[in-house]
XYZ file of C-alpha atoms in Angstrom:
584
model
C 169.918 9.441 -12.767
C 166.975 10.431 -14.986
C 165.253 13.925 -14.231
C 162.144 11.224 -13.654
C 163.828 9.178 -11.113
C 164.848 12.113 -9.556
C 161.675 13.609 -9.123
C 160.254 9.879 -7.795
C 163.332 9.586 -4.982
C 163.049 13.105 -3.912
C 164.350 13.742 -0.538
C 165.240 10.110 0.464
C 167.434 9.328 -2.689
C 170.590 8.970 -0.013
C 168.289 6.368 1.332
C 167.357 4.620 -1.543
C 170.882 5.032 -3.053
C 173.244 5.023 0.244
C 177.066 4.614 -0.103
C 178.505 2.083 2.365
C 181.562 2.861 4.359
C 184.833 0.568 4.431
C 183.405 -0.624 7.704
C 180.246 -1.885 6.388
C 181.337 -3.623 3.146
C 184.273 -5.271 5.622
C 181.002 -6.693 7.657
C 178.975 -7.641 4.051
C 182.171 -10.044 2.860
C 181.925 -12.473 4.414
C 178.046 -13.300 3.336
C 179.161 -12.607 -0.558
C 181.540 -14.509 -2.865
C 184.182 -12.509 -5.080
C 182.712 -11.675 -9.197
C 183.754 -9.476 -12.105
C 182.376 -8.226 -14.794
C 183.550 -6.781 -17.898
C 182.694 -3.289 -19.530
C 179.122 -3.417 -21.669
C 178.325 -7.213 -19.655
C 174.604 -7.742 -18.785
C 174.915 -8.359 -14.954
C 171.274 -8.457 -14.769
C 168.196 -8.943 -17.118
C 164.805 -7.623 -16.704
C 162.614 -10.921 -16.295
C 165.546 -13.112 -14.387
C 166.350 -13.619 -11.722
C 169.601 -11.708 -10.414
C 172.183 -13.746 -8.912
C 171.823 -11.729 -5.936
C 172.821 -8.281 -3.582
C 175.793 -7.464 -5.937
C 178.174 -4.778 -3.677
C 180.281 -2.453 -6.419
C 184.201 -2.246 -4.906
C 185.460 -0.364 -8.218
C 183.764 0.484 -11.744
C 180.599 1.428 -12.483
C 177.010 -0.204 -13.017
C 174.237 1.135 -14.791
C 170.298 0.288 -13.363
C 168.069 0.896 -16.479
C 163.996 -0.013 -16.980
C 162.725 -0.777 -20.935
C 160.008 1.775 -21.591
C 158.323 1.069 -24.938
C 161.018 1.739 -27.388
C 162.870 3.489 -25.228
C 165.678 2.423 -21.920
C 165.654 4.691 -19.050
C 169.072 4.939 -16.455
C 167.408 4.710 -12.847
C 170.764 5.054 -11.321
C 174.823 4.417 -12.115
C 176.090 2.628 -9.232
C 179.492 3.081 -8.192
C 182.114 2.295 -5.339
C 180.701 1.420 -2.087
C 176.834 0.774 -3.841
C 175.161 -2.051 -4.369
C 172.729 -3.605 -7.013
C 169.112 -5.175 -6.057
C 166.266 -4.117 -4.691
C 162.846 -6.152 -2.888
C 163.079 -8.826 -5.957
C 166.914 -10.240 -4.183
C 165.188 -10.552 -0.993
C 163.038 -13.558 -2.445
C 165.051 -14.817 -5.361
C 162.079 -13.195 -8.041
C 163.290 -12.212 -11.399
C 164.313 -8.533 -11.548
C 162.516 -5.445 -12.603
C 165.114 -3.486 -14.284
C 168.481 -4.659 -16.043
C 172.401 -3.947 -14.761
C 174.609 -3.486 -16.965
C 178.537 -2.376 -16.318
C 179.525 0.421 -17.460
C 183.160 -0.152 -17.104
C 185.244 -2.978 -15.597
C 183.580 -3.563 -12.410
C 184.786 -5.428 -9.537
C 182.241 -7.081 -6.748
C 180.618 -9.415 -4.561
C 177.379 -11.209 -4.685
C 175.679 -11.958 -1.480
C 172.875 -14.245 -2.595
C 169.373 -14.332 -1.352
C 169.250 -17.052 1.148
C 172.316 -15.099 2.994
C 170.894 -11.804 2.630
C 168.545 -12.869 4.761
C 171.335 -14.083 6.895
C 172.847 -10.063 7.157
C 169.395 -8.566 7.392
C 169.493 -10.992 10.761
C 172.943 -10.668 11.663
C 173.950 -7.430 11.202
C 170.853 -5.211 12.591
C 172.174 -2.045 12.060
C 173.440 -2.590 8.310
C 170.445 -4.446 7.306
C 167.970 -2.243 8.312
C 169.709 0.813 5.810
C 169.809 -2.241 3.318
C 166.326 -3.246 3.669
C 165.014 0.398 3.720
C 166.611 1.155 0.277
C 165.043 -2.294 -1.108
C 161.712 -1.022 -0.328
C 162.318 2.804 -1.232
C 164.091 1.233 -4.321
C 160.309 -0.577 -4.922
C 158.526 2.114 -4.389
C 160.318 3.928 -6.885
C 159.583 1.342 -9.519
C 155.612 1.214 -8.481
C 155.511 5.117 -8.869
C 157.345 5.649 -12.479
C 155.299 2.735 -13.776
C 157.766 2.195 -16.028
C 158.630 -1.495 -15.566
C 157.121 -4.809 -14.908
C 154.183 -6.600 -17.139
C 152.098 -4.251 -19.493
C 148.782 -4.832 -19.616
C 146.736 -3.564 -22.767
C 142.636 -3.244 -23.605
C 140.023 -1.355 -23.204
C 139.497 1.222 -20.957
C 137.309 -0.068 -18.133
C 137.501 -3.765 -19.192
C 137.012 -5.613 -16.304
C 139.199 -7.996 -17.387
C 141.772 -5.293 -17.495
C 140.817 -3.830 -14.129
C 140.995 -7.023 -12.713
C 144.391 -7.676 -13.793
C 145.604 -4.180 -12.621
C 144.022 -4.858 -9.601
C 145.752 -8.057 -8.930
C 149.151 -6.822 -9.407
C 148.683 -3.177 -7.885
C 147.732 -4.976 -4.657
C 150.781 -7.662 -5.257
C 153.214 -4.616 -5.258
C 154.371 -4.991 -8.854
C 155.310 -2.433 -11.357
C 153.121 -2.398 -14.358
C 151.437 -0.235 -17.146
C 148.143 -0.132 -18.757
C 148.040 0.977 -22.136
C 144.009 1.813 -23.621
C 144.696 -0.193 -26.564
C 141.701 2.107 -28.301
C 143.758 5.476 -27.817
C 147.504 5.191 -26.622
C 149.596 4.631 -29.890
C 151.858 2.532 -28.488
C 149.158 -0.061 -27.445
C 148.252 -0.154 -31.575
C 151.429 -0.495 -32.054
C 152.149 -3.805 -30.162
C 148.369 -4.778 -31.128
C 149.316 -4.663 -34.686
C 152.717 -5.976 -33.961
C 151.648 -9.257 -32.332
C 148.671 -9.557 -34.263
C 146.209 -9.541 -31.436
C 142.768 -9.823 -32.718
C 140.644 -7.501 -30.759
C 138.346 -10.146 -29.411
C 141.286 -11.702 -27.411
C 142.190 -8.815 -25.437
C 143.499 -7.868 -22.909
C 146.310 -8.983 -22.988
C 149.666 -8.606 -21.112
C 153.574 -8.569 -22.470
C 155.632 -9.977 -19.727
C 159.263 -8.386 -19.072
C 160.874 -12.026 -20.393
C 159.220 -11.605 -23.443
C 155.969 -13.938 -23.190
C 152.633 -12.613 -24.540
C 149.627 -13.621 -22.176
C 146.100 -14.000 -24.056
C 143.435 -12.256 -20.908
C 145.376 -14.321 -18.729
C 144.496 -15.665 -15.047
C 146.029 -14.211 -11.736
C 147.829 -17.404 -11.313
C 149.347 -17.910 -14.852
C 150.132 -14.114 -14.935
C 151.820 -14.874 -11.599
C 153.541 -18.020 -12.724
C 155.030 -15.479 -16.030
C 156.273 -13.078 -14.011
C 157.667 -15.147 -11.532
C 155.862 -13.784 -8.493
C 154.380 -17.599 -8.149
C 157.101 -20.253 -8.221
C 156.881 -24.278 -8.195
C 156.101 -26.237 -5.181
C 159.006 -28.071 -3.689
C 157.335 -31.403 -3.181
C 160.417 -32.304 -0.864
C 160.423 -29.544 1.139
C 159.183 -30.495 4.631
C 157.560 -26.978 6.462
C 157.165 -26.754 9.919
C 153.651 -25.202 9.665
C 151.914 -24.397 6.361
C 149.853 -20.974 6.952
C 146.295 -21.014 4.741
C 146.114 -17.192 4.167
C 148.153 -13.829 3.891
C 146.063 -11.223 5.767
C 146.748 -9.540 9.047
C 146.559 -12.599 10.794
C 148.266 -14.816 8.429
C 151.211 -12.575 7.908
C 151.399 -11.927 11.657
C 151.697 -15.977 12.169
C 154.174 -16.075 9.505
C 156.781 -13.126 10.828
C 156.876 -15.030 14.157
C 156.759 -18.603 13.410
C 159.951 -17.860 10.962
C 161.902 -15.176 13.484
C 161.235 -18.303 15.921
C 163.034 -20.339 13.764
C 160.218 -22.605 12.555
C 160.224 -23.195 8.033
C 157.146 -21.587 6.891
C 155.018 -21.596 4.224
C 152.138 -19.123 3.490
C 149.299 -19.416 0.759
C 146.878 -17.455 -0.444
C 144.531 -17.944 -3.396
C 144.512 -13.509 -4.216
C 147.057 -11.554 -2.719
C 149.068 -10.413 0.337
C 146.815 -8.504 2.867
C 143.460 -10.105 3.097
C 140.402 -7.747 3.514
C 142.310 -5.220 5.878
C 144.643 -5.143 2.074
C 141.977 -3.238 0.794
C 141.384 -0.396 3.850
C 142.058 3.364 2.266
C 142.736 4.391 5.794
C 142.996 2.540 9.131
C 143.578 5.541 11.954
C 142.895 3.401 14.977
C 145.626 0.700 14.382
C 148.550 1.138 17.545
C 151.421 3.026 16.470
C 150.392 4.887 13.820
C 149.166 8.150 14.994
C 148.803 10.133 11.066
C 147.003 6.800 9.901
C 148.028 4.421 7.271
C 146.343 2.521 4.563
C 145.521 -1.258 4.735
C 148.045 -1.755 1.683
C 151.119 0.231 3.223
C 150.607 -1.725 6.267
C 150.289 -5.078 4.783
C 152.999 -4.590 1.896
C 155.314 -4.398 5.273
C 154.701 -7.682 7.213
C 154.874 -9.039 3.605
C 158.421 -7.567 3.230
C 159.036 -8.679 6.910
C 158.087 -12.275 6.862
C 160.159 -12.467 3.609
C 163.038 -10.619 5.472
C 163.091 -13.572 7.683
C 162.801 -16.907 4.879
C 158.910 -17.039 4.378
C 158.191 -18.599 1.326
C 155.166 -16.956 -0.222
C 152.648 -18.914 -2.807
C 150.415 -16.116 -3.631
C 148.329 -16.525 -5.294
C 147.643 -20.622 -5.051
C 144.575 -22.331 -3.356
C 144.151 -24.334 -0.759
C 141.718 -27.253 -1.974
C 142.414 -30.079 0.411
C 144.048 -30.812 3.904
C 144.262 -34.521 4.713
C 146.281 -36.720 6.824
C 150.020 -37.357 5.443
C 150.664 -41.568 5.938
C 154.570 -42.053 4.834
C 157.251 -41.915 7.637
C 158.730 -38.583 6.509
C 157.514 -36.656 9.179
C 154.828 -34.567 7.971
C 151.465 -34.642 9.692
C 149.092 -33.002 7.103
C 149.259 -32.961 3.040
C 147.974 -29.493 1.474
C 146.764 -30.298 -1.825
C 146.751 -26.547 -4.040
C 145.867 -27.662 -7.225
C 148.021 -28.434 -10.402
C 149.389 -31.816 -8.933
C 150.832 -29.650 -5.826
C 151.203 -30.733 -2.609
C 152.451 -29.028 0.489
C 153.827 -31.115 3.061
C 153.813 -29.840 6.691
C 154.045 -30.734 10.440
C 151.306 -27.832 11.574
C 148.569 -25.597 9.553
C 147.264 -22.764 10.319
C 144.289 -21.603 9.306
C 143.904 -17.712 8.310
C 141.633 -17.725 5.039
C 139.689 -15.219 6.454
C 136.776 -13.930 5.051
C 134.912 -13.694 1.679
C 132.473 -10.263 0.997
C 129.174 -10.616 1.031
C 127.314 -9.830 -2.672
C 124.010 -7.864 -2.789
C 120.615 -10.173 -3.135
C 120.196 -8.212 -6.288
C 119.008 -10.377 -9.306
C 121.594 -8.908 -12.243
C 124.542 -8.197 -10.133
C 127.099 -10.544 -11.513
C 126.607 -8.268 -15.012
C 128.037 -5.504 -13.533
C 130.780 -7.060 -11.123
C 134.432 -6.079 -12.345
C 134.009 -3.144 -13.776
C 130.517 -1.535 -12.100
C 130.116 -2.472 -8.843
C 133.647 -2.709 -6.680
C 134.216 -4.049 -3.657
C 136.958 -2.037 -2.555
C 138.037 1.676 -2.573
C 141.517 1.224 -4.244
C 142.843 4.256 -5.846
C 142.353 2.255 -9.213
C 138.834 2.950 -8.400
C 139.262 5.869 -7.280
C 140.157 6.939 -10.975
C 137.608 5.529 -12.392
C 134.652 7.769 -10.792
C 136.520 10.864 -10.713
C 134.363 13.913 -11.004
C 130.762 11.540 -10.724
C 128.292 10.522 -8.307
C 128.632 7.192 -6.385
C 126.733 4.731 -4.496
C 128.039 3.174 -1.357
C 126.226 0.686 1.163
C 127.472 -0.402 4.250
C 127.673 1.128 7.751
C 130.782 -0.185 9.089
C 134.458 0.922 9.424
C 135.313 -0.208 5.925
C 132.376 1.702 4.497
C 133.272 4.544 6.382
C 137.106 4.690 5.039
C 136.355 4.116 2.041
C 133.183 6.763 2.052
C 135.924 9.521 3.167
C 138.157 8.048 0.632
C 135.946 7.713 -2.706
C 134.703 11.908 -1.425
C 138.009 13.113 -2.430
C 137.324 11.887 -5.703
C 133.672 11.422 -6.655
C 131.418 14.522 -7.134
C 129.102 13.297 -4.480
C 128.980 9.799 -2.735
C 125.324 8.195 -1.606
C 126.019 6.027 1.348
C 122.627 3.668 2.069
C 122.986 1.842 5.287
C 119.840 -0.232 6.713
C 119.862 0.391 9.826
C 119.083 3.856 11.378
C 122.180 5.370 12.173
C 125.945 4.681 11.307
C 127.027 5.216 14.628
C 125.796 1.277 15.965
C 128.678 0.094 13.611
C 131.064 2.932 12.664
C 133.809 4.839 14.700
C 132.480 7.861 16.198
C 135.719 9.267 14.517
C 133.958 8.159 11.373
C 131.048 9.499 11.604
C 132.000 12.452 12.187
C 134.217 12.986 9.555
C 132.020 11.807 7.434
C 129.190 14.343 8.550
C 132.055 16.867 8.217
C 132.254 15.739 3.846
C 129.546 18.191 1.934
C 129.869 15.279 -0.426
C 128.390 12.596 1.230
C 125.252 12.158 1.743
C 124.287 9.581 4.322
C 120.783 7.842 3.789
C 119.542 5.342 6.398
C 117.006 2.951 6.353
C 117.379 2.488 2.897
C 118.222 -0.556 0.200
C 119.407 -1.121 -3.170
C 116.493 -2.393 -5.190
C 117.538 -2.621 -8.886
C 120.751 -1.910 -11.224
C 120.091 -0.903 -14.773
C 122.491 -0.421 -17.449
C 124.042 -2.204 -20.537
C 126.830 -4.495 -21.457
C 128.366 -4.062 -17.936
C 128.324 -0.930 -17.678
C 125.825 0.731 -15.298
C 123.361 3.440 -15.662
C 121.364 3.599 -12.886
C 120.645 2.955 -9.408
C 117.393 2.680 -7.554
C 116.888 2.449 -4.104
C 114.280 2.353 -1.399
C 113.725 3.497 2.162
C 112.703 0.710 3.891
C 110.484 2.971 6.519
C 108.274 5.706 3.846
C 108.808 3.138 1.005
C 110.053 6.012 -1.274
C 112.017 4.806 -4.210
C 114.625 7.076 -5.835
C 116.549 6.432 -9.526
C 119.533 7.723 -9.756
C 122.425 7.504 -12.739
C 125.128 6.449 -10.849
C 127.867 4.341 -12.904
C 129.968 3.102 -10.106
C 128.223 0.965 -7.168
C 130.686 -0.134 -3.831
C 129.626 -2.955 -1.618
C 131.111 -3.293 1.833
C 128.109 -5.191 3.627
C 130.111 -7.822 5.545
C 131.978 -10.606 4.745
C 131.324 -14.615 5.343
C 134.483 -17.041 6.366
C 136.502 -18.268 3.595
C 135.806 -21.981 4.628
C 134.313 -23.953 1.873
C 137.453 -25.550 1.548
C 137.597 -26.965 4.562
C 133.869 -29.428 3.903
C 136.066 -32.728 3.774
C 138.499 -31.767 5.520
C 137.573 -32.793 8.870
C 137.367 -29.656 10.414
C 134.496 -28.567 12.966
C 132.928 -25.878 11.375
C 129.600 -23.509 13.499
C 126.423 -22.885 12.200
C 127.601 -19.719 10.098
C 130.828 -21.296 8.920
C 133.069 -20.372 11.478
C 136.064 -22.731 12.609
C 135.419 -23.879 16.040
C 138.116 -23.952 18.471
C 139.175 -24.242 22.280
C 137.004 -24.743 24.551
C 133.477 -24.739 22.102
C 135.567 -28.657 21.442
C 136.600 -29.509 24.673
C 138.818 -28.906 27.855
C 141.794 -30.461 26.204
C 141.739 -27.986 23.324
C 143.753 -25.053 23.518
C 142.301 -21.871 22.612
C 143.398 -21.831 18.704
C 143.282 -25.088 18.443
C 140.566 -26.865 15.830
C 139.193 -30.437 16.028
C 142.166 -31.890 14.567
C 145.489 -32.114 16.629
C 147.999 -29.993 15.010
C 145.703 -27.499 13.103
C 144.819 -24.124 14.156
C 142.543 -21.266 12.943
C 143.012 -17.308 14.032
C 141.848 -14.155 12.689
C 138.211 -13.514 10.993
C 137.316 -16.968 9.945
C 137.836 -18.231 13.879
C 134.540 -18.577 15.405
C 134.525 -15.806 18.071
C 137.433 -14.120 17.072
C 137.304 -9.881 17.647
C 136.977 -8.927 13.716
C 139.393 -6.313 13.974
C 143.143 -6.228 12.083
C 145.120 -5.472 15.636
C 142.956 -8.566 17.129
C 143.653 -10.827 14.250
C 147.869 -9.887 14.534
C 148.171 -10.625 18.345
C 146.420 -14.052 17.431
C 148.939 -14.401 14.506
C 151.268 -14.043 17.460
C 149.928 -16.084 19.831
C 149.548 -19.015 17.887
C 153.119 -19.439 17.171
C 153.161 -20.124 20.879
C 150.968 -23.000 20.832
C 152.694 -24.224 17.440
C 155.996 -24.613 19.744
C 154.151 -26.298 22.128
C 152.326 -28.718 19.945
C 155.947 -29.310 17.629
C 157.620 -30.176 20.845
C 155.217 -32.770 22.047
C 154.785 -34.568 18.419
C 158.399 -35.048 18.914
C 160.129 -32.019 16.246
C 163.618 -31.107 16.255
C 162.098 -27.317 16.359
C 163.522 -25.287 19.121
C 160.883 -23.859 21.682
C 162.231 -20.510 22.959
C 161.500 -20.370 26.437
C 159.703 -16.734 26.159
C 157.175 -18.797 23.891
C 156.549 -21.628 26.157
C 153.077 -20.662 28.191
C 153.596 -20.650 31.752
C 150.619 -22.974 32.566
C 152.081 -25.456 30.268
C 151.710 -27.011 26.672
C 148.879 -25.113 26.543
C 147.578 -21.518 26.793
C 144.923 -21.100 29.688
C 141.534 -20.832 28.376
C 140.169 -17.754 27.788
C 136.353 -16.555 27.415
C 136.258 -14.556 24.535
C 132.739 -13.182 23.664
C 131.669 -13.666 20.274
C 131.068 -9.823 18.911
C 127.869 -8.887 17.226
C 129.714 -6.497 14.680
C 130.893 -9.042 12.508
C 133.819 -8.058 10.426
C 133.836 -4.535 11.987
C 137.595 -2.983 10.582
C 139.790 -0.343 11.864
């Protein structure tokens, strides 16, 4: 192993790299089927996808990522190893290349049926699964491999491409293509006019002109073709907490799902620096860590992810096939499903300020990622909002900024914020808390700003200050436009109605069509907080049992899902809160 890998494993390189006993490959057989490979064969290529888990019995296999001009050795498996890491678990292309060293004798276990051991054999699949991730991480830390996106420094074009795949959990490097002379180099060597960048070299090869989300997704594999065959139990419209939540349990309960999600894995709660209140985890974790782990889980048990694709459409199906609903996502692709579930969540809120779109992408952020957190290193910062999210990410962007300006309307943070919160942020010398005050004008040039002016709303003082980074975390409105022909009851602010707002016969999750649900932020009356939004993830997989079984699916309906007072879950009066979109 490289003196970089080295340093990136640390301590847990026996768990990222474990050798597996006698015992343990005798229990991995029987999923794999016999392969050999001859000395200097390419097992694997960066960019395609792997045949599989490949388990070394003799020889020797070399793990390598392409640096620019240059091939790094990650790691030379040997005896008793074996080859793959998160990319197996989901059949995406691989990261790095394996190549054997030697004569090498194996077996592949491919990844439909390494799903079957991560089930099967507890034990031996959690070691397995732990070194996929700790293999990942690896990859995300040397930034080494994956896609390499180059332009300007600060493009928001660039940024927003980072940003896309940082919170996707893919590898990738940024090269400034004005200073790094590598980035000149390729510039020069794909004769890239300037006016057409960014731009971003794919590990198979293909050169992306500024690219979207969805076609970089589609290059690197991370977004795959719709099987228009494929018949899914329940089609889930959104991967955050509550999405992902629905997902993990509808597949452990043996029902085919399918979740989509026109961004990335994670929703708002994605974006959280910190979350310290969230059961379990007493030292805190951020909204990515957390997320990036139901991702992994629902994958461990056959999820299939389309991230990121949009929902446009739901309508009725009519053919005899046995799906209910149609999911049209664009591009001439069609889900086909028994059940939905509806988890789009929530969309944030933009400031009523007349030039804002001019400084969106690569000004004025609304998140607290540590992408950002680069970018105002060592400068003042403006932050409004009052609640949880403002608050985390207030603590967060402290540690980095010279001095953060957080403007809340109201007259105190502690209506809305954690008294945790509020404290620590009256503990930060850094931040300075103004309330009653709002952002009146941004000033600057070429999307890039300059200055910030404010006002308090009670003296009517105004105050300029040059601030070049601006972070909005004012709320959020449900993510249901898609849903205006759709036949869905909708409230006055947007929300999806359901239970007993329709009727006695609805259950509690249930919407005005027979078959769909809605859960998490964008259900009217829902808590707005990430542990509410993953119990209703898991209590609508209940109700998707009960609904499957009456329309006459062959899905099985565990008996510890089936709700004592029947088909459906007793009604429950749950209080519409006044903080909306209040996070941990």
């Amino acid at each position: 192993m490289s003196q970089s890998s080295t340093a990136i494993f640390g301590a847990r390189r026996d768990q990222a790299f474990p050798t597996l006993s006698e015992a343990d490959i005798d229990h991995m057989r029987r999923f794999g089927e016999a392969s050999a490979y001859a000395a200097g064969e390419h097992i694997i290529r960066a960019g395609d996808v792997a045949p599989g888990l490949i388990v070394v019995l003799s020889g020797k296999v070399d793990i390598t990522q392409d640096g620019l001009g240059r091939r790094e050795t990650i790691v030379t498996h040997g005896p008793g190893s074996f080859v793959g890491e998160l990319a197996q678990l989901s059949a995406r292309p691989s990261l790095v290349n394996a190549e054997a060293a030697e004569p090498v004798e194996a077996f592949v276990i491919p990844s439909r049926r390494v799903r079957d051991l991560m089930v099967q054999e507890a034990n031996l699949g959690e070691r397995i699964m732990r070194a996929l991730i700790l293999r990942r991480v690896g990859l995300l830390e040397s930034a080494t491999s994956g896609p390499i996106i180059i332009g300007p420094s600060g493009n928001a074009d660039v940024l927003r491409l980072q940003g896309f795949l940082a919170r996707s959990g893919q590898p990738h490097r940024v090269l400034d293509s004005g200073s790094d002379p590598c980035a000149k180099t390729l510039v020069e060597r794909f004769d890239v006019d300037p006016h057409h960048l960014p731009v971003v070299l794919c590990p198979n090869g293909r050169l992306l002109m500024n690219p979207g989300e969805k076609d970089l997704a589609r290059c690197i594999g991370l977004l795959r073709p719709i099987d228009a065959d494929t018949l899914y139990d329940v089609a889930i419209v959104g991967a955050g907490p509550a999405g992902l939540a629905a997902a993990v349990y509808a597949a452990s309960e043996g029902l085919s799902t399918i979740v989509l999600d026109c961004r990335a894995f994670g929703g708002q709660a994605g974006a959280s620096s910190r979350i310290e209140n969230y059961l379990g985890f007493p030292t805190g974790i951020t909204g990515m860590a957390l997320m990036a782990r139901a991702y992994n889980q629902a994958q461990k048990f056959g999820v299939e992810m389309v991230i990121p694709d949009e929902a446009k459409l739901l309508s009725a199906a009519t053919d005899n096939s046995g799906a209910r609903y149609l999911l049209d996502v664009g591009d001439g692709e069609t889900v086909r499903t028994r059940s939905v579930v509806i988890a789009s969540g929530a969309r944030y809120r933009r400031l009523d300020v007349a030039n804002l779109s001019q400084f969106e992408g690569t000004s004025v952020h609304y998140w607290a990622s540590p992408i950002e957190g680069r970018l105002c290193a060592g400068q003042e910062v403006a932050l409004v909002g009052a609640g949880n999210s403002a608050g985390q990410a207030a603590v967060y962007l402290a540690s980095h900024a010279r001095k953060v300006a957080l403007l809340a309307r109201g007259g105190s943070l502690d209506a809305s914020m954690s008294r945790y919160l509020v404290e620590r942020i009256k503990a930060q010398p850094n931040i300075e808390v103004l309330t009653e005050t709002e952002i009146e004008a941004l000033e600057g040039e070429e999307g890039n700003l300059a200055t910030v002016r404010w006002r308090n709303r009670v003296s009517g003082q105004e105050t300029t200050r040059p601030i070049g980074h601006l972070f909005l975390f004012i709320g959020a409105d449900p993510n249901t436009d898609w849903l205006a022909q759709c036949n869905v009851a909708l409230d006055a602010k947007g929300f999806v109605r359901t239970g007993s707002e329709l009727g006695p016969e609805h259950g509690l999750m249930e919407t005005s069509r027979s078959g769909v649900f809605a859960i998490g932020d964008v259900r009217c009356g829902s808590v707005k907080r990430v542990a509410a939004a993953v119990g209703e993830g898991a209590q609508v997989v209940a109700a998707l049992h009960a609904y499957l079984a009456r329309d006459g699916s062959p899905a099985v309906t565990p008996q510890s899902m089936i709700p004592k007072s029947g088909n459906r879950f007793p009604e429950e009066d749950h209080a519409s809160t006044k903080r909306y979109f209040r996070r941990e």
